[in-house]
mmCIF file of C-alpha atoms in Angstrom:
data_model
loop_
_atom_site.group_PDB
_atom_site.id
_atom_site.type_symbol
_atom_site.label_atom_id
_atom_site.label_comp_id
_atom_site.label_asym_id
_atom_site.label_seq_id
_atom_site.Cartn_x
_atom_site.Cartn_y
_atom_site.Cartn_z
ATOM 1 C CA MET A 1 15.696 7.649 -26.199
ATOM 2 C CA THR A 2 14.063 7.020 -22.708
ATOM 3 C CA GLU A 3 15.634 5.139 -19.803
ATOM 4 C CA LEU A 4 13.239 2.214 -20.522
ATOM 5 C CA ASP A 5 14.046 2.244 -24.134
ATOM 6 C CA SER A 6 17.999 2.088 -23.212
ATOM 7 C CA LEU A 7 17.125 -0.740 -20.468
ATOM 8 C CA ILE A 8 15.283 -2.837 -23.251
ATOM 9 C CA ARG A 9 18.276 -2.458 -25.432
ATOM 10 C CA ILE A 10 20.679 -3.572 -22.805
ATOM 11 C CA ILE A 11 18.380 -6.667 -22.153
ATOM 12 C CA GLN A 12 18.537 -7.578 -25.834
ATOM 13 C CA ASP A 13 22.458 -7.793 -25.733
ATOM 14 C CA GLN A 14 22.876 -9.386 -22.553
ATOM 15 C CA LYS A 15 23.597 -12.783 -21.823
ATOM 16 C CA ASP A 16 20.970 -15.207 -19.940
ATOM 17 C CA GLY A 17 21.904 -14.817 -16.196
ATOM 18 C CA ILE A 18 20.726 -13.145 -13.242
ATOM 19 C CA GLU A 19 21.557 -9.656 -14.161
ATOM 20 C CA LYS A 20 19.168 -9.944 -17.337
ATOM 21 C CA ALA A 21 16.693 -11.428 -15.038
ATOM 22 C CA ASP A 22 16.607 -8.426 -12.738
ATOM 23 C CA ASN A 23 16.483 -5.986 -15.525
ATOM 24 C CA LEU A 24 13.516 -7.623 -16.822
ATOM 25 C CA GLN A 25 12.178 -7.333 -13.406
ATOM 26 C CA LYS A 26 12.764 -3.624 -13.568
ATOM 27 C CA LEU A 27 10.862 -3.436 -16.870
ATOM 28 C CA ALA A 28 7.908 -5.181 -15.386
ATOM 29 C CA LYS A 29 7.669 -2.942 -12.369
ATOM 30 C CA GLU A 30 7.870 0.333 -14.765
ATOM 31 C CA TYR A 31 5.630 -0.951 -17.329
ATOM 32 C CA ALA A 32 2.870 -1.979 -14.777
ATOM 33 C CA ASN A 33 2.273 1.939 -14.271
ATOM 34 C CA PHE A 34 0.946 2.417 -17.966
ATOM 35 C CA ASP A 35 0.935 -0.913 -19.988
ATOM 36 C CA LYS A 36 -0.002 -4.041 -17.608
ATOM 37 C CA ASP A 37 -0.159 -6.135 -20.583
ATOM 38 C CA SER A 38 3.586 -5.622 -21.589
ATOM 39 C CA ALA A 39 4.613 -5.773 -17.930
ATOM 40 C CA MET A 40 2.995 -9.267 -17.815
ATOM 41 C CA LEU A 41 5.237 -10.213 -20.668
ATOM 42 C CA PHE A 42 8.215 -8.874 -19.055
ATOM 43 C CA ALA A 43 7.394 -10.570 -15.902
ATOM 44 C CA GLU A 44 6.915 -13.709 -17.305
ATOM 45 C CA GLN A 45 10.191 -13.580 -19.149
ATOM 46 C CA SER A 46 12.164 -12.849 -15.908
ATOM 47 C CA PHE A 47 10.300 -15.944 -14.387
ATOM 48 C CA ALA A 48 11.288 -18.354 -17.000
ATOM 49 C CA LEU A 49 14.884 -16.933 -17.151
ATOM 50 C CA SER A 50 15.104 -17.244 -13.076
ATOM 51 C CA SER A 51 13.572 -20.684 -13.273
ATOM 52 C CA GLN A 52 16.215 -21.889 -15.987
ATOM 53 C CA ILE A 53 19.225 -20.630 -14.222
ATOM 54 C CA ASN A 54 17.910 -21.723 -10.764
ATOM 55 C CA TYR A 55 17.949 -18.080 -9.400
ATOM 56 C CA ASP A 56 15.419 -18.648 -6.692
ATOM 57 C CA LYS A 57 15.212 -14.759 -5.743
ATOM 58 C CA GLY A 58 14.333 -14.033 -9.236
ATOM 59 C CA VAL A 59 11.683 -16.486 -9.195
ATOM 60 C CA LEU A 60 9.888 -15.286 -6.066
ATOM 61 C CA ARG A 61 10.221 -11.599 -7.482
ATOM 62 C CA ALA A 62 8.479 -12.839 -10.583
ATOM 63 C CA LEU A 63 5.591 -14.533 -8.874
ATOM 64 C CA SER A 64 4.815 -11.591 -6.731
ATOM 65 C CA ARG A 65 5.222 -9.285 -9.627
ATOM 66 C CA MET A 66 2.770 -11.315 -11.859
ATOM 67 C CA GLY A 67 0.421 -11.477 -9.056
ATOM 68 C CA TYR A 68 0.174 -7.796 -8.710
ATOM 69 C CA ILE A 69 -0.132 -7.033 -12.505
ATOM 70 C CA ARG A 70 -3.114 -9.932 -12.489
ATOM 71 C CA LYS A 71 -4.361 -8.172 -9.412
ATOM 72 C CA GLY A 72 -4.512 -4.630 -11.129
ATOM 73 C CA LEU A 73 -6.205 -6.219 -14.255
ATOM 74 C CA GLY A 74 -8.861 -7.545 -12.095
ATOM 75 C CA ASP A 75 -7.853 -11.033 -12.859
ATOM 76 C CA TYR A 76 -8.088 -12.154 -9.099
ATOM 77 C CA ASN A 77 -8.198 -15.821 -9.848
ATOM 78 C CA ALA A 78 -4.748 -15.760 -11.504
ATOM 79 C CA ALA A 79 -3.628 -13.368 -8.824
ATOM 80 C CA PHE A 80 -4.341 -16.148 -6.351
ATOM 81 C CA GLU A 81 -2.659 -18.740 -8.055
ATOM 82 C CA TYR A 82 0.550 -16.625 -8.308
ATOM 83 C CA TYR A 83 0.639 -15.728 -4.773
ATOM 84 C CA ASN A 84 -0.251 -19.095 -3.466
ATOM 85 C CA LYS A 85 2.737 -20.333 -5.690
ATOM 86 C CA LEU A 86 4.981 -17.366 -3.946
ATOM 87 C CA VAL A 87 3.969 -18.946 -0.515
ATOM 88 C CA GLU A 88 4.573 -22.571 -1.571
ATOM 89 C CA LEU A 89 8.253 -22.028 -3.005
ATOM 90 C CA SER A 90 8.966 -19.430 -0.188
ATOM 91 C CA GLU A 91 8.379 -22.045 2.367
ATOM 92 C CA GLN A 92 10.201 -24.728 0.402
ATOM 93 C CA ILE A 93 13.398 -22.669 0.535
ATOM 94 C CA LYS A 94 12.749 -21.343 4.105
ATOM 95 C CA ASP A 95 12.939 -17.543 2.601
ATOM 96 C CA SER A 96 11.408 -15.685 5.667
ATOM 97 C CA LEU A 97 11.058 -12.392 3.693
ATOM 98 C CA TYR A 98 9.144 -13.854 0.898
ATOM 99 C CA ILE A 99 7.024 -16.030 3.147
ATOM 100 C CA ALA A 100 5.872 -12.807 4.888
ATOM 101 C CA ARG A 101 5.260 -10.695 1.735
ATOM 102 C CA GLY A 102 3.311 -13.822 0.393
ATOM 103 C CA TYR A 103 0.968 -13.833 3.420
ATOM 104 C CA MET A 104 0.379 -10.492 3.153
ATOM 105 C CA ALA A 105 -0.258 -10.195 -0.427
ATOM 106 C CA LEU A 106 -2.719 -13.071 -0.045
ATOM 107 C CA ALA A 107 -4.314 -11.185 3.147
ATOM 108 C CA ASN A 108 -4.631 -8.036 0.737
ATOM 109 C CA LEU A 109 -6.120 -10.118 -2.037
ATOM 110 C CA TYR A 110 -8.917 -11.983 0.203
ATOM 111 C CA ARG A 111 -9.601 -8.539 1.631
ATOM 112 C CA ARG A 112 -10.169 -7.235 -1.741
ATOM 113 C CA THR A 113 -12.444 -9.958 -2.796
ATOM 114 C CA GLY A 114 -14.603 -9.397 0.335
ATOM 115 C CA LYS A 115 -13.202 -12.221 2.461
ATOM 116 C CA ASP A 116 -12.147 -10.760 5.743
ATOM 117 C CA ARG A 117 -11.807 -13.582 8.063
ATOM 118 C CA ILE A 118 -9.269 -15.405 5.443
ATOM 119 C CA ALA A 119 -7.663 -11.993 5.076
ATOM 120 C CA MET A 120 -7.071 -11.845 9.167
ATOM 121 C CA PHE A 121 -5.806 -15.238 8.944
ATOM 122 C CA TYR A 122 -2.908 -14.427 6.512
ATOM 123 C CA HIS A 123 -2.189 -11.014 8.308
ATOM 124 C CA LYS A 124 -1.747 -13.105 11.693
ATOM 125 C CA ARG A 125 1.023 -15.161 9.864
ATOM 126 C CA SER A 126 2.518 -12.106 8.428
ATOM 127 C CA ILE A 127 2.925 -9.752 11.073
ATOM 128 C CA PRO A 128 5.144 -11.707 13.431
ATOM 129 C CA ILE A 129 7.770 -12.816 10.712
ATOM 130 C CA TYR A 130 7.964 -9.002 9.856
ATOM 131 C CA GLN A 131 8.573 -8.013 13.432
ATOM 132 C CA LYS A 132 11.253 -10.789 13.800
ATOM 133 C CA LEU A 133 12.857 -9.505 10.459
ATOM 134 C CA ASN A 134 12.455 -5.503 12.095
ATOM 135 C CA ASP A 135 11.086 -5.171 8.498
ATOM 136 C CA ASP A 136 9.104 -1.643 8.916
ATOM 137 C CA LEU A 137 7.982 -1.749 5.379
ATOM 138 C CA GLY A 138 6.315 -5.059 5.885
ATOM 139 C CA LEU A 139 4.976 -3.855 9.187
ATOM 140 C CA LEU A 140 3.661 -0.743 7.332
ATOM 141 C CA GLY A 141 1.706 -2.656 4.847
ATOM 142 C CA ASN A 142 -0.088 -4.816 7.317
ATOM 143 C CA TYR A 143 -0.851 -1.937 9.570
ATOM 144 C CA ASN A 144 -2.447 -0.153 6.728
ATOM 145 C CA SER A 145 -4.262 -3.049 5.405
ATOM 146 C CA LEU A 146 -5.751 -3.695 9.131
ATOM 147 C CA GLY A 147 -6.759 -0.048 9.012
ATOM 148 C CA SER A 148 -8.633 -0.983 5.594
ATOM 149 C CA LEU A 149 -10.149 -4.130 7.138
ATOM 150 C CA PHE A 150 -11.555 -2.174 10.128
ATOM 151 C CA LYS A 151 -12.801 0.402 8.049
ATOM 152 C CA SER A 152 -14.889 -2.292 5.965
ATOM 153 C CA ILE A 153 -16.339 -3.367 9.003
ATOM 154 C CA ALA A 154 -17.368 0.363 10.384
ATOM 155 C CA LEU A 155 -14.892 0.566 13.243
ATOM 156 C CA TYR A 156 -13.645 3.831 11.722
ATOM 157 C CA ASP A 157 -11.923 4.908 15.012
ATOM 158 C CA SER A 158 -9.836 1.722 15.053
ATOM 159 C CA ALA A 159 -9.209 2.341 11.184
ATOM 160 C CA VAL A 160 -7.796 5.522 12.159
ATOM 161 C CA HIS A 161 -5.826 4.072 15.015
ATOM 162 C CA TYR A 162 -3.881 1.669 12.507
ATOM 163 C CA TYR A 163 -3.555 4.632 10.056
ATOM 164 C CA MET A 164 -1.674 6.650 12.374
ATOM 165 C CA LYS A 165 0.287 3.621 13.545
ATOM 166 C CA SER A 166 1.369 3.585 9.971
ATOM 167 C CA ILE A 167 2.408 7.176 9.739
ATOM 168 C CA ASN A 168 4.390 6.501 13.228
ATOM 169 C CA THR A 169 6.318 3.479 11.318
ATOM 170 C CA ILE A 170 6.683 5.855 8.337
ATOM 171 C CA ASN A 171 8.402 8.889 10.716
ATOM 172 C CA ARG A 172 10.793 6.446 12.235
ATOM 173 C CA ASN A 173 12.121 5.467 8.805
ATOM 174 C CA ASP A 174 12.854 7.986 6.179
ATOM 175 C CA LYS A 175 13.063 5.410 3.430
ATOM 176 C CA LEU A 176 9.174 5.085 3.983
ATOM 177 C CA LYS A 177 8.103 8.809 3.343
ATOM 178 C CA GLN A 178 6.867 7.715 -0.260
ATOM 179 C CA TYR A 179 4.173 5.705 1.332
ATOM 180 C CA LEU A 180 2.554 8.923 3.004
ATOM 181 C CA VAL A 181 0.484 9.287 -0.185
ATOM 182 C CA THR A 182 -1.381 5.900 0.576
ATOM 183 C CA ILE A 183 -1.750 6.506 3.969
ATOM 184 C CA TYR A 184 -3.132 10.177 3.555
ATOM 185 C CA GLN A 185 -5.650 8.687 1.031
ATOM 186 C CA ASN A 186 -6.791 6.213 3.490
ATOM 187 C CA LEU A 187 -7.170 8.814 6.331
ATOM 188 C CA GLY A 188 -9.276 10.892 3.888
ATOM 189 C CA GLY A 189 -11.700 7.912 3.029
ATOM 190 C CA THR A 190 -12.010 7.221 6.787
ATOM 191 C CA TYR A 191 -12.861 10.696 7.918
ATOM 192 C CA LYS A 192 -15.333 10.674 4.824
ATOM 193 C CA LYS A 193 -17.059 7.775 6.438
ATOM 194 C CA LEU A 194 -16.881 9.528 10.000
ATOM 195 C CA GLN A 195 -18.672 12.276 7.945
ATOM 196 C CA ASP A 196 -15.677 14.670 8.945
ATOM 197 C CA TYR A 197 -15.478 16.223 5.293
ATOM 198 C CA LYS A 198 -12.996 18.725 6.549
ATOM 199 C CA ASN A 199 -10.530 16.492 7.662
ATOM 200 C CA ALA A 200 -11.198 14.185 4.603
ATOM 201 C CA ARG A 201 -10.620 16.557 1.940
ATOM 202 C CA MET A 202 -7.480 17.642 3.944
ATOM 203 C CA TYR A 203 -5.779 14.439 3.848
ATOM 204 C CA LEU A 204 -6.942 13.953 0.192
ATOM 205 C CA PHE A 205 -5.321 17.254 -0.763
ATOM 206 C CA MET A 206 -2.266 16.396 1.000
ATOM 207 C CA ALA A 207 -1.810 13.105 -0.802
ATOM 208 C CA LEU A 208 -2.267 14.754 -3.943
ATOM 209 C CA ASP A 209 0.446 17.292 -3.256
ATOM 210 C CA LEU A 210 2.797 14.348 -2.770
ATOM 211 C CA VAL A 211 2.058 11.922 -5.592
ATOM 212 C CA ASP A 212 3.874 12.149 -8.747
ATOM 213 C CA LYS A 213 1.420 12.942 -11.421
ATOM 214 C CA GLU A 214 3.389 11.233 -14.470
ATOM 215 C CA THR A 215 4.058 7.861 -12.821
ATOM 216 C CA ASP A 216 1.618 7.252 -9.909
ATOM 217 C CA LYS A 217 -1.410 6.747 -12.127
ATOM 218 C CA GLU A 218 -3.117 4.402 -9.630
ATOM 219 C CA ASP A 219 -2.828 6.838 -6.947
ATOM 220 C CA LEU A 220 -4.293 9.565 -8.875
ATOM 221 C CA ILE A 221 -7.234 7.410 -9.691
ATOM 222 C CA ASP A 222 -7.779 6.796 -6.008
ATOM 223 C CA ILE A 223 -7.502 10.392 -4.925
ATOM 224 C CA TYR A 224 -9.678 11.804 -7.552
ATOM 225 C CA THR A 225 -12.295 8.912 -6.833
ATOM 226 C CA LYS A 226 -12.478 9.656 -3.157
ATOM 227 C CA LEU A 227 -12.530 13.633 -3.855
ATOM 228 C CA GLY A 228 -15.609 12.721 -6.056
ATOM 229 C CA ASN A 229 -16.881 10.493 -3.242
ATOM 230 C CA VAL A 230 -16.741 13.381 -0.664
ATOM 231 C CA SER A 231 -18.574 15.893 -2.915
ATOM 232 C CA ASN A 232 -20.917 13.040 -3.610
ATOM 233 C CA ASP A 233 -21.809 12.850 0.096
ATOM 234 C CA GLN A 234 -22.099 16.472 0.409
ATOM 235 C CA GLY A 235 -24.439 17.105 -2.436
ATOM 236 C CA TYR A 236 -21.976 18.675 -4.369
ATOM 237 C CA LEU A 237 -22.949 16.483 -7.666
ATOM 238 C CA ASP A 238 -21.174 18.623 -10.306
ATOM 239 C CA SER A 239 -18.001 18.604 -8.378
ATOM 240 C CA ALA A 240 -18.109 15.050 -7.899
ATOM 241 C CA LEU A 241 -18.735 14.416 -11.769
ATOM 242 C CA TYR A 242 -15.936 16.433 -12.142
ATOM 243 C CA TYR A 243 -13.436 14.350 -10.088
ATOM 244 C CA TYR A 244 -14.850 11.105 -11.606
ATOM 245 C CA LYS A 245 -14.113 12.350 -15.114
ATOM 246 C CA ILE A 246 -10.588 13.154 -14.498
ATOM 247 C CA ALA A 247 -10.194 9.600 -12.893
ATOM 248 C CA GLU A 248 -12.021 7.822 -15.957
ATOM 249 C CA PRO A 249 -9.227 8.676 -18.584
ATOM 250 C CA ILE A 250 -6.487 7.335 -16.065
ATOM 251 C CA CYS A 251 -8.263 4.062 -15.250
ATOM 252 C CA ARG A 252 -8.655 3.559 -19.284
ATOM 253 C CA ASP A 253 -5.008 4.643 -19.976
ATOM 254 C CA ILE A 254 -3.457 1.917 -17.475
ATOM 255 C CA SER A 255 -6.368 -0.775 -17.808
ATOM 256 C CA GLU A 256 -7.473 -0.407 -14.273
ATOM 257 C CA MET A 257 -10.750 -2.252 -14.540
ATOM 258 C CA GLN A 258 -11.526 -2.637 -10.955
ATOM 259 C CA GLY A 259 -11.150 1.219 -10.400
ATOM 260 C CA LEU A 260 -13.187 1.931 -14.036
ATOM 261 C CA ASN A 261 -16.146 -0.179 -12.948
ATOM 262 C CA ASP A 262 -16.233 1.198 -9.361
ATOM 263 C CA LEU A 263 -16.354 4.582 -11.218
ATOM 264 C CA TYR A 264 -19.371 3.450 -13.126
ATOM 265 C CA ILE A 265 -21.184 2.742 -9.637
ATOM 266 C CA ASN A 266 -20.053 6.135 -8.619
ATOM 267 C CA TYR A 267 -21.647 7.992 -11.793
ATOM 268 C CA GLY A 268 -24.781 5.856 -11.189
ATOM 269 C CA ILE A 269 -25.150 7.247 -7.652
ATOM 270 C CA VAL A 270 -24.638 10.697 -9.119
ATOM 271 C CA PHE A 271 -27.268 10.354 -11.949
ATOM 272 C CA GLU A 272 -29.749 8.699 -9.558
ATOM 273 C CA LYS A 273 -29.510 11.567 -7.400
ATOM 274 C CA LYS A 274 -29.941 13.937 -10.204
ATOM 275 C CA GLY A 275 -33.092 11.933 -11.182
ATOM 276 C CA LEU A 276 -31.463 10.578 -14.299
ATOM 277 C CA TYR A 277 -32.570 6.988 -13.611
ATOM 278 C CA GLU A 278 -32.114 5.428 -16.853
ATOM 279 C CA LEU A 279 -28.532 6.781 -16.855
ATOM 280 C CA ALA A 280 -27.776 5.509 -13.435
ATOM 281 C CA LYS A 281 -29.124 2.094 -14.195
ATOM 282 C CA ASN A 282 -27.000 1.627 -17.377
ATOM 283 C CA ASN A 283 -23.805 2.655 -15.596
ATOM 284 C CA TYR A 284 -24.849 -0.047 -12.416
ATOM 285 C CA LYS A 285 -25.229 -2.410 -15.340
ATOM 286 C CA LEU A 286 -22.169 -1.941 -16.845
ATOM 287 C CA ALA A 287 -20.463 -2.641 -13.505
ATOM 288 C CA LEU A 288 -22.527 -5.468 -13.028
ATOM 289 C CA LYS A 289 -21.281 -7.232 -16.100
ATOM 290 C CA TYR A 290 -17.629 -6.875 -15.102
ATOM 291 C CA TYR A 291 -18.316 -7.965 -11.508
ATOM 292 C CA LYS A 292 -19.814 -11.053 -12.602
ATOM 293 C CA ASP A 293 -17.252 -11.704 -15.034
ATOM 294 C CA GLN A 294 -14.898 -11.761 -12.343
ATOM 295 C CA ASN A 295 -17.131 -13.652 -9.731
ATOM 296 C CA LEU A 296 -16.990 -10.902 -6.972
ATOM 297 C CA PRO A 297 -20.205 -11.859 -5.042
ATOM 298 C CA GLY A 298 -19.915 -8.620 -2.803
ATOM 299 C CA ASN A 299 -19.529 -6.322 -5.581
ATOM 300 C CA ILE A 300 -22.499 -8.156 -7.481
ATOM 301 C CA VAL A 301 -24.817 -7.742 -4.540
ATOM 302 C CA LYS A 302 -24.124 -4.153 -4.155
ATOM 303 C CA ALA A 303 -24.910 -3.101 -7.805
ATOM 304 C CA TRP A 304 -28.054 -5.402 -7.646
ATOM 305 C CA GLN A 305 -29.006 -3.235 -4.536
ATOM 306 C CA TRP A 306 -28.293 0.017 -6.564
ATOM 307 C CA ILE A 307 -30.184 -1.319 -9.644
ATOM 308 C CA ALA A 308 -33.239 -2.141 -7.047
ATOM 309 C CA SER A 309 -33.047 1.607 -5.607
ATOM 310 C CA ILE A 310 -33.953 2.786 -9.073
ATOM 311 C CA TYR A 311 -36.752 0.483 -9.721
ATOM 312 C CA THR A 312 -37.685 1.652 -5.963
ATOM 313 C CA ARG A 313 -37.678 5.379 -7.187
ATOM 314 C CA GLU A 314 -39.834 4.496 -10.307
ATOM 315 C CA ASN A 315 -42.309 2.814 -7.999
ATOM 316 C CA ASN A 316 -41.414 -0.580 -10.030
ATOM 317 C CA TYR A 317 -41.664 -2.546 -6.701
ATOM 318 C CA ILE A 318 -41.759 -6.017 -8.387
ATOM 319 C CA LYS A 319 -38.515 -5.790 -10.276
ATOM 320 C CA ALA A 320 -36.957 -4.094 -7.230
ATOM 321 C CA PHE A 321 -37.813 -7.105 -5.071
ATOM 322 C CA VAL A 322 -36.546 -9.631 -8.021
ATOM 323 C CA TYR A 323 -33.144 -7.973 -7.671
ATOM 324 C CA LEU A 324 -32.997 -7.876 -3.541
ATOM 325 C CA ASP A 325 -34.416 -11.392 -3.411
ATOM 326 C CA SER A 326 -31.236 -12.361 -5.480
ATOM 327 C CA CYS A 327 -29.227 -10.187 -3.251
ATOM 328 C CA ASN A 328 -30.437 -12.224 -0.362
ATOM 329 C CA ILE A 329 -29.646 -15.428 -1.773
ATOM 330 C CA LEU A 330 -26.160 -14.647 -2.778
ATOM 331 C CA ALA A 331 -25.432 -13.015 0.201
ATOM 332 C CA THR A 332 -26.510 -15.718 2.168
ATOM 333 C CA LYS A 333 -24.713 -18.398 -0.017
ATOM 334 C CA THR A 334 -21.378 -16.540 -0.068
ATOM 335 C CA GLY A 335 -21.500 -15.539 3.921
ATOM 336 C CA LEU A 336 -21.917 -11.778 3.059
ATOM 337 C CA ARG A 337 -23.255 -10.759 6.438
ATOM 338 C CA GLN A 338 -23.288 -6.786 5.877
ATOM 339 C CA GLU A 339 -24.836 -7.289 2.406
ATOM 340 C CA ARG A 340 -27.615 -9.422 3.992
ATOM 341 C CA LEU A 341 -28.452 -6.807 6.632
ATOM 342 C CA SER A 342 -28.631 -3.983 3.988
ATOM 343 C CA THR A 343 -30.756 -5.956 1.822
ATOM 344 C CA LEU A 344 -33.345 -6.697 4.675
ATOM 345 C CA LEU A 345 -33.341 -2.980 5.254
ATOM 346 C CA MET A 346 -34.185 -2.126 1.763
ATOM 347 C CA GLN A 347 -36.945 -4.660 1.749
ATOM 348 C CA SER A 348 -38.464 -3.251 4.800
ATOM 349 C CA ASP A 349 -38.347 0.021 3.130
ATOM 350 C CA ILE A 350 -39.956 -1.036 -0.112
ATOM 351 C CA TYR A 351 -42.871 -2.827 1.886
ATOM 352 C CA TYR A 352 -43.261 0.431 3.658
ATOM 353 C CA LYS A 353 -43.555 2.673 0.545
ATOM 354 C CA SER A 354 -45.985 0.222 -0.862
ATOM 355 C CA GLY A 355 -48.208 0.488 2.022
ATOM 356 C CA ASN A 356 -47.507 -3.202 3.547
ATOM 357 C CA TYR A 357 -46.652 -2.087 6.641
ATOM 358 C CA LYS A 358 -46.986 -5.589 8.433
ATOM 359 C CA ARG A 359 -44.334 -7.042 5.806
ATOM 360 C CA SER A 360 -42.501 -4.149 6.398
ATOM 361 C CA TYR A 361 -42.289 -4.715 9.974
ATOM 362 C CA ASP A 362 -41.421 -8.369 9.594
ATOM 363 C CA PHE A 363 -38.521 -7.446 7.466
ATOM 364 C CA PHE A 364 -37.197 -4.939 9.951
ATOM 365 C CA LYS A 365 -37.419 -7.348 12.841
ATOM 366 C CA GLY A 366 -35.391 -9.580 10.815
ATOM 367 C CA TYR A 367 -32.999 -7.002 10.220
ATOM 368 C CA THR A 368 -32.397 -6.102 13.827
ATOM 369 C CA SER A 369 -32.474 -9.606 14.918
ATOM 370 C CA LEU A 370 -29.362 -10.320 12.220
ATOM 371 C CA LYS A 371 -27.839 -7.197 13.357
ATOM 372 C CA ASP A 372 -27.854 -8.235 17.111
ATOM 373 C CA SER A 373 -26.787 -11.889 16.476
ATOM 374 C CA ILE A 374 -23.935 -11.327 13.920
ATOM 375 C CA TYR A 375 -23.070 -7.831 13.190
ATOM 376 C CA GLN A 376 -21.504 -7.149 16.748
ATOM 377 C CA MET A 377 -20.481 -10.530 16.617
ATOM 378 C CA GLU A 378 -18.250 -10.152 13.552
ATOM 379 C CA LYS A 379 -16.615 -7.410 14.933
ATOM 380 C CA GLU A 380 -15.764 -8.880 18.149
ATOM 381 C CA GLU A 381 -14.374 -11.926 16.409
ATOM 382 C CA ILE A 382 -12.074 -9.865 14.368
ATOM 383 C CA ILE A 383 -10.963 -7.896 17.085
ATOM 384 C CA ALA A 384 -10.284 -11.035 19.366
ATOM 385 C CA GLU A 385 -7.972 -12.523 16.246
ATOM 386 C CA LEU A 386 -5.899 -9.331 16.348
ATOM 387 C CA ARG A 387 -4.956 -9.836 20.205
#
């Protein structure tokens, strides 16, 4: 009998109370690694019991866990609902720790859905609370997220700075050593962006050496996907496929739908480079369906861009323009500045390839104008908000 089986039997014999609510939380936490539907069921039971016995801490823990599970399932709308309830209740009962946790959870979720400005707002509210509480774990979470945010706006040196700040925080608190895996992964991804592939591989393999292969499934997905991306960037396409194919069944085993559909995009990129355009297109469209279902405008735009790139390679410029026009409309409507820039550059390139140099120049001027007016402004605004 496994420890989880033993815990389930203990719960079955327990009377309703704090200990039973906490044990249900333990089950939810463990099951989240391999069976998110069951994890959600245990978290809901803990929430119901904690509410019934007026166990505030239990209610807060359950809300936090349910938000985390829903985020892992790609159900971001439900995750937002749970995290907002977490903040609302924490503020009502003046629980500083869970207020800070709720703010940080919302910041990370907004960042994941492409809303960096709102994410910054919640990071700014979370950090001073953690500083006041002398909570290194909370500070580490924020530093790591800020590193990821800077990475997302191409300020890679600043991203490395915050990841190194994360490592410094870990080094002063031995209880945080387990989080080195995550920071090493993020450093690996950032060095990839800097085209420093030696350091990228070094940090990713350092992460792989530390990860628990049996329990840390999400970390394994992230590491193998990033190793694939490094190989992809270097043109080692078979190596890239090797790493992606290791990550794919792990995604399926734990229902990590966001990771799986991001893999479809990566497969598409490899197949496109290999000249297997139909295979590439099919993978892009698989991911696109999921992104539409989850209403992820940033991901939708990127999937459309990749599909447009296939049609461009096939000299089907009309279809390519249809997709890129859709990109421009959605990116403008949802305030996706970087996606607008990349779309304009793609449109300029297509006109150039089709021989319409005047229109190509017009779109390139539009690109440079937008780049001058908003690209630098966006970076400066985010830096100013951090001060």
